[in-house]
Coordinates of C-alpha atoms and ligand atoms in Angstrom, one line a residue:
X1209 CA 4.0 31.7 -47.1
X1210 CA 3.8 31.2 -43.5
X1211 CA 0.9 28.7 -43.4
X1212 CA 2.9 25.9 -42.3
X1213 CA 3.2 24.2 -39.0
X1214 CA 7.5 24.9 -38.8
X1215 CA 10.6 22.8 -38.1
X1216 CA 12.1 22.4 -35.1
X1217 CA 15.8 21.5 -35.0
X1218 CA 18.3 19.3 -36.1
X1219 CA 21.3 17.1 -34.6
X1220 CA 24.6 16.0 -35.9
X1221 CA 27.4 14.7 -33.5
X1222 CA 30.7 13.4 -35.4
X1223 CA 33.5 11.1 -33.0
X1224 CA 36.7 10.3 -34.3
X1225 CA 37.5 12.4 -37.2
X1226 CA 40.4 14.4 -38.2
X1227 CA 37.6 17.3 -39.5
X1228 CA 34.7 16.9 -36.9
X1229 CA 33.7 20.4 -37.2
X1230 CA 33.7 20.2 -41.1
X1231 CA 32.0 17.4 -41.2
X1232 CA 29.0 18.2 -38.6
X1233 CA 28.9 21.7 -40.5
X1234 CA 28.3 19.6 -43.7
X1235 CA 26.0 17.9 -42.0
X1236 CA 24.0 21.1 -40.4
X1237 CA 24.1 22.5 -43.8
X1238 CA 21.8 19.5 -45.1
X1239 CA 19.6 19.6 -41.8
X1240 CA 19.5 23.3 -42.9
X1241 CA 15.3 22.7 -43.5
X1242 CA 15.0 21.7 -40.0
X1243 CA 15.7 25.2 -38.3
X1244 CA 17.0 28.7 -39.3
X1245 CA 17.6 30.8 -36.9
X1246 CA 20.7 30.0 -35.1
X1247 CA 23.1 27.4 -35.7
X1248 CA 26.5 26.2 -33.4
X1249 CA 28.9 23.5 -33.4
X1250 CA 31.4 22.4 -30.4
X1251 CA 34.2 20.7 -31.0
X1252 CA 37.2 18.8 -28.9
X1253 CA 41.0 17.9 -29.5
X1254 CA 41.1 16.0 -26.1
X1255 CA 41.4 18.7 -23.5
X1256 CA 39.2 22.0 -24.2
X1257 CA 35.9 22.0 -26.0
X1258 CA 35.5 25.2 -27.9
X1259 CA 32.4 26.6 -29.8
X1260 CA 30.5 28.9 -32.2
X1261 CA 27.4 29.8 -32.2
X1262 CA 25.8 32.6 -34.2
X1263 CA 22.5 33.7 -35.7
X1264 CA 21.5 33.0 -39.3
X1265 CA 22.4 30.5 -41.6
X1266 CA 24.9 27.9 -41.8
X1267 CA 26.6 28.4 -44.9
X1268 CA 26.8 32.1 -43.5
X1269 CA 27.9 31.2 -39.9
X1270 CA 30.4 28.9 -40.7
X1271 CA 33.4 29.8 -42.7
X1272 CA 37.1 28.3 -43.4
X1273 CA 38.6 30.9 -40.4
X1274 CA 35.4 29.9 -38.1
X1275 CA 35.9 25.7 -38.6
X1276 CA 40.1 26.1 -38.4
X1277 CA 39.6 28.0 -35.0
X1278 CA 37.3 24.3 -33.8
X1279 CA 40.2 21.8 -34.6
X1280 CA 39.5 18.3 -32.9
X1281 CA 38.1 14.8 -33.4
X1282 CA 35.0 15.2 -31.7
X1283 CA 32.1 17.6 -32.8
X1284 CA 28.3 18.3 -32.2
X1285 CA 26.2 20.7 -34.0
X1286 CA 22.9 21.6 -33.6
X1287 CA 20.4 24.0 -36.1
X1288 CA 17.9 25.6 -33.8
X1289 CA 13.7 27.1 -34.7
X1290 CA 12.5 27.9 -31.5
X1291 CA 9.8 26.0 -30.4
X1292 CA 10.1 27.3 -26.7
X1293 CA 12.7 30.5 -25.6
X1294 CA 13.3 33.5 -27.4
X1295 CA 14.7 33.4 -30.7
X1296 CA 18.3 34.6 -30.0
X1297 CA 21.9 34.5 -29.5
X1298 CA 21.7 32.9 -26.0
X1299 CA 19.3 30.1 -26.6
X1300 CA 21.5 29.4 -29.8
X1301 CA 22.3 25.3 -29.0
X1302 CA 24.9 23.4 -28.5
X1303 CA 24.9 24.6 -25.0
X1304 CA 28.0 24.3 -23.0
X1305 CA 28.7 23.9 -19.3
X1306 CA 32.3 23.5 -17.1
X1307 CA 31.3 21.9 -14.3
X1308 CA 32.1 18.8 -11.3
X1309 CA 31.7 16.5 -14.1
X1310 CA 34.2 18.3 -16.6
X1311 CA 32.7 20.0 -19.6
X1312 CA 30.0 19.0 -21.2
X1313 CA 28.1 20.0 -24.9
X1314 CA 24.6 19.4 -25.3
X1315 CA 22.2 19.8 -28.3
X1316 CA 18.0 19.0 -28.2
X1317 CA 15.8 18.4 -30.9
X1318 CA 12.6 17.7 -29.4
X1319 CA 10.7 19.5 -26.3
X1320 CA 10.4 19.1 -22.9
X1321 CA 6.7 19.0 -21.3
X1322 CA 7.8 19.2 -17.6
X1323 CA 10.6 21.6 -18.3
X1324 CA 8.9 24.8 -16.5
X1325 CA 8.4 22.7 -13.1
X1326 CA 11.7 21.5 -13.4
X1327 CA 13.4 24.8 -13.7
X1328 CA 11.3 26.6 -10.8
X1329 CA 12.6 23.6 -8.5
X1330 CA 16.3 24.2 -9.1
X1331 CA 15.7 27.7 -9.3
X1332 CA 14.6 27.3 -5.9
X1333 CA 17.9 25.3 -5.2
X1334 CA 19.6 28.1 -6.2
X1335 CA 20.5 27.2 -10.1
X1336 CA 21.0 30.1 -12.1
X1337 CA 19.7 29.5 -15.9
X1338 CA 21.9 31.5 -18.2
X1339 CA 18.7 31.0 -21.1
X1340 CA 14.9 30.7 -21.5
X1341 CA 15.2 27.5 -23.7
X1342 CA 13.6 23.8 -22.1
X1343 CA 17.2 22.2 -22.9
X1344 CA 19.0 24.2 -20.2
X1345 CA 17.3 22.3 -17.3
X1346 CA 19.0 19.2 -18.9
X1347 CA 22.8 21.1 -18.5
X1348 CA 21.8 21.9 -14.7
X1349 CA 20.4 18.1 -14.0
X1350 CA 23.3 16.4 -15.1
X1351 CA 25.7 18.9 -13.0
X1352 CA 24.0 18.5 -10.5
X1353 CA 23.5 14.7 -10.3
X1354 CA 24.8 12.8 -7.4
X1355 CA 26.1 10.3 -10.0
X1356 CA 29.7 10.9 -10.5
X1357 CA 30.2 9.2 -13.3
X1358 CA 29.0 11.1 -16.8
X1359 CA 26.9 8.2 -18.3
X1360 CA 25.2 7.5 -15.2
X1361 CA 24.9 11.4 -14.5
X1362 CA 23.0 11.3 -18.0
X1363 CA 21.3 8.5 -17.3
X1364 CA 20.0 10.5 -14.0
X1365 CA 19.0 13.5 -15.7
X1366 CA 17.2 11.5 -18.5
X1367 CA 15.2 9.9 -16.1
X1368 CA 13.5 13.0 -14.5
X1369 CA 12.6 14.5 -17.4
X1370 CA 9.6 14.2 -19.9
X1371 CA 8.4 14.7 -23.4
X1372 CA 10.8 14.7 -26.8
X1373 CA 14.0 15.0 -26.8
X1374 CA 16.9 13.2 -29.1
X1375 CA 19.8 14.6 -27.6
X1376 CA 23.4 14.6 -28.8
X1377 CA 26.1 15.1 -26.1
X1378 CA 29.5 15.2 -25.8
X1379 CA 32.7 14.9 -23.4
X1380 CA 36.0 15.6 -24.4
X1381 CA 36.8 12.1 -25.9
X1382 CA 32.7 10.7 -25.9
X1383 CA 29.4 11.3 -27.9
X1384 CA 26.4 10.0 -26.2
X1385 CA 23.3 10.4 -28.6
X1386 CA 19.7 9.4 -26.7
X1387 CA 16.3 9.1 -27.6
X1388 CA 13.4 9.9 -25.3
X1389 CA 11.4 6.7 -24.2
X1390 CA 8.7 7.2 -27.0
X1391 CA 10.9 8.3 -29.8
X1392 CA 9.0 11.5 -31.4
X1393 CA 11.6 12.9 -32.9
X1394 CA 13.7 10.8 -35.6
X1395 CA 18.0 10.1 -34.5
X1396 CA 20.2 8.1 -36.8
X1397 CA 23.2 6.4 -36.5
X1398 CA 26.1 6.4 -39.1
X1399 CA 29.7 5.2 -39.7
X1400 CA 32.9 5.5 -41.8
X1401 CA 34.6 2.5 -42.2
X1402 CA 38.3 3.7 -41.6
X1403 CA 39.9 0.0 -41.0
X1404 CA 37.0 -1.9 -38.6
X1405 CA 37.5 -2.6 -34.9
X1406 CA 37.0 -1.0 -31.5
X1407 CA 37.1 3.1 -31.7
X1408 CA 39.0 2.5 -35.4
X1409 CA 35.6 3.9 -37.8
X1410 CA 34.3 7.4 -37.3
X1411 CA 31.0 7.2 -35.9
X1412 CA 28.0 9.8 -36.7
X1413 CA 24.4 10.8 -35.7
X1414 CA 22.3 12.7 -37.6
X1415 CA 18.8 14.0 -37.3
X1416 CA 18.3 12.6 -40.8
X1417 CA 20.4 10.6 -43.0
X1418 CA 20.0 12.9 -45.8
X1419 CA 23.0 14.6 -44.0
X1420 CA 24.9 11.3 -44.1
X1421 CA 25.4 11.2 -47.7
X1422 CA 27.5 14.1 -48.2
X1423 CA 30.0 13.3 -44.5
X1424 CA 30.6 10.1 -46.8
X1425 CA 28.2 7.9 -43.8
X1426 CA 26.6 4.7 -44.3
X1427 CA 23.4 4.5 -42.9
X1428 CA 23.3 2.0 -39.7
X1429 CA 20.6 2.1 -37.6
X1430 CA 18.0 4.1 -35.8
X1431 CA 19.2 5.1 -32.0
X1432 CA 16.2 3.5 -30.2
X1433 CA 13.5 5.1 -28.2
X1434 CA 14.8 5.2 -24.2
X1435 CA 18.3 4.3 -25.5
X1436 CA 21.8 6.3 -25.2
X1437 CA 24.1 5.0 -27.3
X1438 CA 27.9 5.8 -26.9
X1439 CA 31.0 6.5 -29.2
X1440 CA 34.2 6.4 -27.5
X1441 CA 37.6 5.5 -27.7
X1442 CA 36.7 1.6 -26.5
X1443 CA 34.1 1.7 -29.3
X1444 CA 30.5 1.9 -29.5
X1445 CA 28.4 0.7 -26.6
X1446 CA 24.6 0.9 -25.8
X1447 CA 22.1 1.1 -22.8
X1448 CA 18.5 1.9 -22.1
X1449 CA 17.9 4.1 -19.5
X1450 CA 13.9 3.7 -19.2
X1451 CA 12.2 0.8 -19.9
X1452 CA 10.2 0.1 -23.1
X1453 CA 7.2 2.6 -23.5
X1454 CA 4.5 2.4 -26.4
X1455 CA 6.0 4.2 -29.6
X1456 CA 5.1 7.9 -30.8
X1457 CA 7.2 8.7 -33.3
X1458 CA 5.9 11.7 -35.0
X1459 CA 4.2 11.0 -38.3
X1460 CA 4.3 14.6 -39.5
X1461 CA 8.1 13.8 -40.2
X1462 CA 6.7 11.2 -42.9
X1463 CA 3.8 14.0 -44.2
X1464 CA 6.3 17.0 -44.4
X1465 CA 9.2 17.7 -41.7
X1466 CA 11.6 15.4 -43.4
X1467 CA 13.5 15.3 -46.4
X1468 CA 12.5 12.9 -48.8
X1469 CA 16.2 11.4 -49.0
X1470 CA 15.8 10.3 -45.6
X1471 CA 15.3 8.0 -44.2
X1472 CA 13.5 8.3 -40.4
X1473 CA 12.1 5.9 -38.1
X1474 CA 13.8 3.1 -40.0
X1475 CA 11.9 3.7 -43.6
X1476 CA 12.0 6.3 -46.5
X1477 CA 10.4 9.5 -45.9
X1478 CA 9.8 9.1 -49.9
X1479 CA 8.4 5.6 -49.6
X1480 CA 6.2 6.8 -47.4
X1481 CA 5.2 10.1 -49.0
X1482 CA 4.9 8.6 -52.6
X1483 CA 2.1 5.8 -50.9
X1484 CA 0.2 8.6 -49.0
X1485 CA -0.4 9.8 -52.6
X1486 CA -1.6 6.6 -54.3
X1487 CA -3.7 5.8 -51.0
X1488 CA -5.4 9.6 -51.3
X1489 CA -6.4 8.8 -55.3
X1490 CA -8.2 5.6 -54.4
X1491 CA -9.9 7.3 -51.3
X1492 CA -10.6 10.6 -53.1
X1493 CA -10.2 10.5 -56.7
X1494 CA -11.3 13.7 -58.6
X1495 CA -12.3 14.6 -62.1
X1496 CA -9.3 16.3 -63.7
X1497 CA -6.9 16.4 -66.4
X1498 CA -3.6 16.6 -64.7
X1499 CA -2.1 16.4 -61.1
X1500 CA -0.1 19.5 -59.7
X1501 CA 1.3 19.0 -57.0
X1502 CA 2.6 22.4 -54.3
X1503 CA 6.2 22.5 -54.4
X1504 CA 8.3 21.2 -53.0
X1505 CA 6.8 19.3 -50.4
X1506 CA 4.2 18.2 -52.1
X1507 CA 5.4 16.5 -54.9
X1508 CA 6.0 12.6 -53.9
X1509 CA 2.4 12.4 -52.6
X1510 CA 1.5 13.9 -56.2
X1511 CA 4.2 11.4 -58.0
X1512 CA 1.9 8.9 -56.0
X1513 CA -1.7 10.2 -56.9
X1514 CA -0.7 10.4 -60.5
X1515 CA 0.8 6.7 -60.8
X1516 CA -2.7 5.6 -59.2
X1517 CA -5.0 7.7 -60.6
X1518 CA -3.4 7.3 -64.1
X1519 CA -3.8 11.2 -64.3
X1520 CA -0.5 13.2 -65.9
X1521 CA 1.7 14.9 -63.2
X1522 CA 2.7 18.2 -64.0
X1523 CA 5.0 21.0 -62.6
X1524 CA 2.3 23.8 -62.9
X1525 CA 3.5 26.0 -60.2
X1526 CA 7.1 27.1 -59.8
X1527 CA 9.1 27.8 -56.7
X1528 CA 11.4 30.4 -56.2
X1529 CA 14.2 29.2 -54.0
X1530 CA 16.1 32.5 -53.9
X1531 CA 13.4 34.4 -51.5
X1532 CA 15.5 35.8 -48.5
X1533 CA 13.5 36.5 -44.9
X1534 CA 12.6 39.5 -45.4
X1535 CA 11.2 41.4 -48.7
X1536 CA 10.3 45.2 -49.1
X1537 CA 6.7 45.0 -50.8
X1538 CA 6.0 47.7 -53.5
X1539 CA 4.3 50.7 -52.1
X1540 CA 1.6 49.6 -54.7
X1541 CA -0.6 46.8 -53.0
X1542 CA -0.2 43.5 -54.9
X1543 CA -3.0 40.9 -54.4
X1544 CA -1.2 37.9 -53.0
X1545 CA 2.1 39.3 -52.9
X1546 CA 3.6 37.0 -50.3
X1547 CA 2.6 33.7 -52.1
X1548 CA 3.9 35.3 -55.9
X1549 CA 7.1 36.2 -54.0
X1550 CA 7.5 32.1 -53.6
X1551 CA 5.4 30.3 -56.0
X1552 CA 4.5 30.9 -59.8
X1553 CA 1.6 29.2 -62.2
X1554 CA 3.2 27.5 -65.1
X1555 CA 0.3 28.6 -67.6
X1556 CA 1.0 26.8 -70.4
X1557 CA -0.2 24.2 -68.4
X1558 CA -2.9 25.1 -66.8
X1559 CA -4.9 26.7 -68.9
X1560 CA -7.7 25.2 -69.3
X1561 CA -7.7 22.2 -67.4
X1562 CA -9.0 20.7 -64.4
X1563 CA -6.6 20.3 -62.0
X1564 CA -6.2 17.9 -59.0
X1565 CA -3.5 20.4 -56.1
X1566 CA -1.8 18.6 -53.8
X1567 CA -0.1 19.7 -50.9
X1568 CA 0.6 18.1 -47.4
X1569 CA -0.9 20.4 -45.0
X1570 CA -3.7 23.2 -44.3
X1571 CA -2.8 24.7 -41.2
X1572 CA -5.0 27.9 -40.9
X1573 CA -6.1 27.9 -45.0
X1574 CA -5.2 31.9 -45.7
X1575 CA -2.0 30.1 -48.3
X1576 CA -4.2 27.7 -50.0
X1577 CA -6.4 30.1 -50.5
X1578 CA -4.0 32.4 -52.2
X1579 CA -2.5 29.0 -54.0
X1580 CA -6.2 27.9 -55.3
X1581 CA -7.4 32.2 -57.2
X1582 CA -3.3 31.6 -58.2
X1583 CA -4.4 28.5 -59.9
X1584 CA -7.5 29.6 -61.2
X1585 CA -6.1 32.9 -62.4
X1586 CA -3.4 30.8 -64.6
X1587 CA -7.0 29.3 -66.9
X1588 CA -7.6 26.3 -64.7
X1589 CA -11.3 25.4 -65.3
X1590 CA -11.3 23.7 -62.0
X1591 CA -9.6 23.3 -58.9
X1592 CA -9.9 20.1 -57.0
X1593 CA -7.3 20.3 -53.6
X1594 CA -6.7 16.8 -52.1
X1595 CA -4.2 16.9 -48.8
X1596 CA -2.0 14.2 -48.6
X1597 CA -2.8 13.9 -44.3
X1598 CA -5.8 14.6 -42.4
X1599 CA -7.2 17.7 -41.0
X1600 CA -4.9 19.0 -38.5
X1601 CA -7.0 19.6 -35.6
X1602 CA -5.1 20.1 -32.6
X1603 CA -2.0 21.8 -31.3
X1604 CA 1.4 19.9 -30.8
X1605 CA 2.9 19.3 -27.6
X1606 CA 5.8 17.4 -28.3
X1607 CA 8.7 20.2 -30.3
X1608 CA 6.8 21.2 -33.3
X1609 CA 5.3 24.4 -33.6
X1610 CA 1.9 24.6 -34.0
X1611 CA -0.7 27.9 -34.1
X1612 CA -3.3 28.0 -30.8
X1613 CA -6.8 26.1 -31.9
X1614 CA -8.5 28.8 -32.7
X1615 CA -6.3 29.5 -35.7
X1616 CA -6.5 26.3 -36.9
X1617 CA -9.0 25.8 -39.8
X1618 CA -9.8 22.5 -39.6
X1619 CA -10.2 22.7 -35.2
X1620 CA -12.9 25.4 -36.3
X1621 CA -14.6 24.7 -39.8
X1622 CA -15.7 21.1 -41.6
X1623 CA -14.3 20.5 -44.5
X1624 CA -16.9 21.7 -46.6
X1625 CA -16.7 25.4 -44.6
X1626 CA -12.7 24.4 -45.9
X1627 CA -13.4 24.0 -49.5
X1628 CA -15.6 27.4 -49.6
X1629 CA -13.1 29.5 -47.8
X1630 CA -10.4 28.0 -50.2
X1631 CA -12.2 28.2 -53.2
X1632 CA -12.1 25.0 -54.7
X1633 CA -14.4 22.9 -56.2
X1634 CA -13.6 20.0 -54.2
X1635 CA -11.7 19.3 -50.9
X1636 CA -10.5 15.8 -49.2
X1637 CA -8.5 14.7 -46.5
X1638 CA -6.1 11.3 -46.7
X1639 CA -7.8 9.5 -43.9
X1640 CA -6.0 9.0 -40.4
X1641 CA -5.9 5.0 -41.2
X1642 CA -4.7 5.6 -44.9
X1643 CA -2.3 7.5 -43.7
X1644 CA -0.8 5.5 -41.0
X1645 CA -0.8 2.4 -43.5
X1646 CA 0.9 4.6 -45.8
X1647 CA 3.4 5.2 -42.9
X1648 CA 4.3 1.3 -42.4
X1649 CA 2.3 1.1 -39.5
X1650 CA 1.3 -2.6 -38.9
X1651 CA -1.0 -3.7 -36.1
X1652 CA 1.0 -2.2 -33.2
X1653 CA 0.8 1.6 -33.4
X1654 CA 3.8 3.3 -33.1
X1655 CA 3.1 6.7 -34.8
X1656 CA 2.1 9.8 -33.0
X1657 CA -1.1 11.1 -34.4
X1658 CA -2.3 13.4 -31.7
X1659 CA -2.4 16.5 -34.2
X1660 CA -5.2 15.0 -35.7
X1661 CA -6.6 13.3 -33.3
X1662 CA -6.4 15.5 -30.2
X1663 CA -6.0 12.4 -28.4
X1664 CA -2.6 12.9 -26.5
X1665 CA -0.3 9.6 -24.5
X1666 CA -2.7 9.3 -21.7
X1667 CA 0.1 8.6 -19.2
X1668 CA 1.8 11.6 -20.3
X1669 CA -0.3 14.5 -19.7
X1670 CA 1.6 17.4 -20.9
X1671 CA 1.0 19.9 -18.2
X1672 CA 3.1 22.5 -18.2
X1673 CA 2.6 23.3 -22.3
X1674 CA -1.4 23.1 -21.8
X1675 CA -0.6 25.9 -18.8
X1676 CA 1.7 27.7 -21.0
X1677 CA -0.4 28.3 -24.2
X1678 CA -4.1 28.6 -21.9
X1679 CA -1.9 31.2 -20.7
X1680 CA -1.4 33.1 -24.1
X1681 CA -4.7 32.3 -25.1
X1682 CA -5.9 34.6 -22.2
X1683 CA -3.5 37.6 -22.9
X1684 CA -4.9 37.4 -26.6
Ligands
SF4_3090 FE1 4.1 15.0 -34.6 FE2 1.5 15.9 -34.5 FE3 2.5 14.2 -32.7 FE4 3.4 16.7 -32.7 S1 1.2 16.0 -32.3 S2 4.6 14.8 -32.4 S3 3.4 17.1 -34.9 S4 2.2 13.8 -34.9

């Protein structure tokens, strides 16, 4: 069940709070869908910033021993997938440097486009990169910065690089949490009331809100594309350090990334996801009996289609939750093992019906392939797949991971080719305007669609990721 386009990573940063560390590890734990592989958290009392960093999970990383040994007020914590560097223990984030500024914690969501020219230039300066992740170069520009003071030093380092990032950072008494100029990727801002006034309330930031609700956070506002906004013992302050640029957050958050108890980009992921559905029935209604959607990410879009389709919504396929990484397959070849490990048909209910399948995403088709004979091997008479975005044609540049063009179905095949490879009887797309209406998108665009489109910020050419994967390409 791999046929996905796959999370990135997720942010939390926690100033002025007896438990920091517990809290951002509460936090992590809810951003837990936004990256697996490796998750950290630095906190400070004042004077040292200490961390942890491991591989695997956080509810398996973090334990009472591991959060008493980061006591402090302060904390970042970051959950990393690997969208560029290895996947291992060194390019496990938050990163940490000593240096002329003092020590300094930084975790990245997001990804850099100009990060490979950067790094050969202060390679050539003589910088010595202790991983192969983008975020590293961000470490060595602010160290290196003629600014002396830390905002500005920030400020200076934000300024010469390019692409997505929503950074948490932190000093030993400050978090600065940033957003890059066109605000891809989503960065919340949260309190605790603890009395009002200056530096009295603990302030937190979170890659979603969902991870608000259990740190006991009320939801305040979205940090703003091209701002850093600062939590210190004055307070909370604010400053932009680029001017405005046109908007790209990334609308895949709304289709999939994010948990539908968030709330991104100032409006709910589930708000958004439940109208995608409604607005796919009245562009592609189908002749069916009941509405199933894939679980769990496609469910709201499927609430949606059934409410305006008048269609019943059903549960006919069954996730298991409990499926670990890895999973010895009986010596005995089992047709569509993979997809049974994760997903069952309900077949009480659908035997014998026509069936409208939504899901969110085809990314190279092999799943809902194995989904759609699933379906029809339950006694569904027919099989009617509606996808609650439009065909993903074209790689990402901007932090999510996305397979080269050539594996992508829809770059390669019309829809048509689509429904025949899948096997279903019928196959539509929510349009690119349905779906950016579904999205809140009034008449100033300020979604990033270039997945679909192929159509990427003029003005901001990605370069050293177009090098990167023609590169890859080549070697295949
Ligand atoms: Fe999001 Fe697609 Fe844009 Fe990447 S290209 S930021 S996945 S909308």
């Amino acid at each position: 069940m791999t046929d996905k386009l796959k999370e990135y990573c997720g942010v939390v940063a926690v100033h002025n709070h007896p438990q920091a560390a517990t809290l951002s590890y509460l936090g992590l734990h809810q951003l837990q869908h936004r990256g697996q592989e490796s998750s950290g958290i630095v906190a400070s009392e004042g004077k040292h910033l200490r961390v942890h960093r491991a591989m695997g999970l956080v509810a398996e990383i973090f334990t009472e021993d591991v959060l008493k040994k980061l006591p402090g007020s302060i904390a970042i914590g970051h959950n990393r997938y690997s969208t560029t560097g290895n996947s291992a223990l060194e390019n496990a984030q938050p990163l940490t440097v000593d240096c002329n500024k003092g020590m300094i914690a930084l975790a990245h969501n997001g990804n850099l486009v100009n990060a490979d020219s950067i790094r050969g230039w202060l390679e050539a300066q003589g910088s010595i990169f202790q991983t192969t992740s983008d975020t590293e170069v961000i470490v060595h520009l602010i160290a290196r910065s003629k600014e002396r003071d830390v905002p500005e030093a920030i400020c200076d380092a934000l300024r010469r690089i390019e692409g997505a990032f929503s950074l948490v950072i932190m000093t030993r008494d400050r978090v600065f949490a940033v957003r890059d100029p066109r605000g891809f990727r989503p960065l919340c801002m949260g309190r605790i009331r603890n009395g009002g006034g200056p530096g009295v309330d603990t302030i937190v930031f979170a890659s979603e809100t969902c991870a608000f609700d259990i740190m006991g956070a009320t939801y305040e506002r979205e940090v703003k594309a091209g701002e850093m906004v600062v939590a210190g013992p004055e307070g909370v302050s604010s400053r932009f350090f680029s001017p405005e640029s046109r908007q790209a957050n990334c609308i895949f958050e709304h289709v999939y990334f994010s948990r539908p108890d968030s709330v991104i980009f100032g409006r709910a992921v589930s708000t958004s996801r439940e109208a995608m559905g409604r607005q796919l029935a009245r562009e592609a209604p189908a002749p069916a009996d009941i509405v199933v959607p894939v679980p769990d990410s496609g469910v709201t879009a499927a609430l949606g289609y059934a409410f305006e389709s008048g269609l019943t919504f059903s549960f006919g396929l069954i996730r298991n939750h409990y499926v670990g990484r890895t999973f010895i397959e009986p010596e005995q070849h089992i047709r569509d093992f993979g997809v049974k490990l994760k997903l069952n048909p309900v077949h009480s209910v659908l035997a014998g019906k026509r069936v409208v399948l939504i899901d969110d995403s085809i990314v190279r088709g092999t799943t809902s392939r194995k989904i759609v004979r699933m379906v029809r091997d339950a006694g569904a008479t027919e099989v009617h797949v509606r996808i609650s975005c439009p065909p993903t044609i074209s790689p990402c540049y901007y932090g999510v991971d996305t397979p080269r063009k050539d594996q992508l179905i829809a770059a390669n095949k019309t829809v048509e080719e689509i429904r025949d490879y899948i096997g279903a009887d019928s196959l539509a797309y929510l349009s690119i305007r349905g779906m950016r209406e579904a999205c809140g998108e009034g008449a100033e665009p300020n979604y990033c669609v270039s997945c679909y489109t192929g159509i990427y910020p003029s003005e901001f050419i990605p370069v050293d990721q177009i090098q990167r994967m023609e590169a890859s390409e080549k070697k295949l």
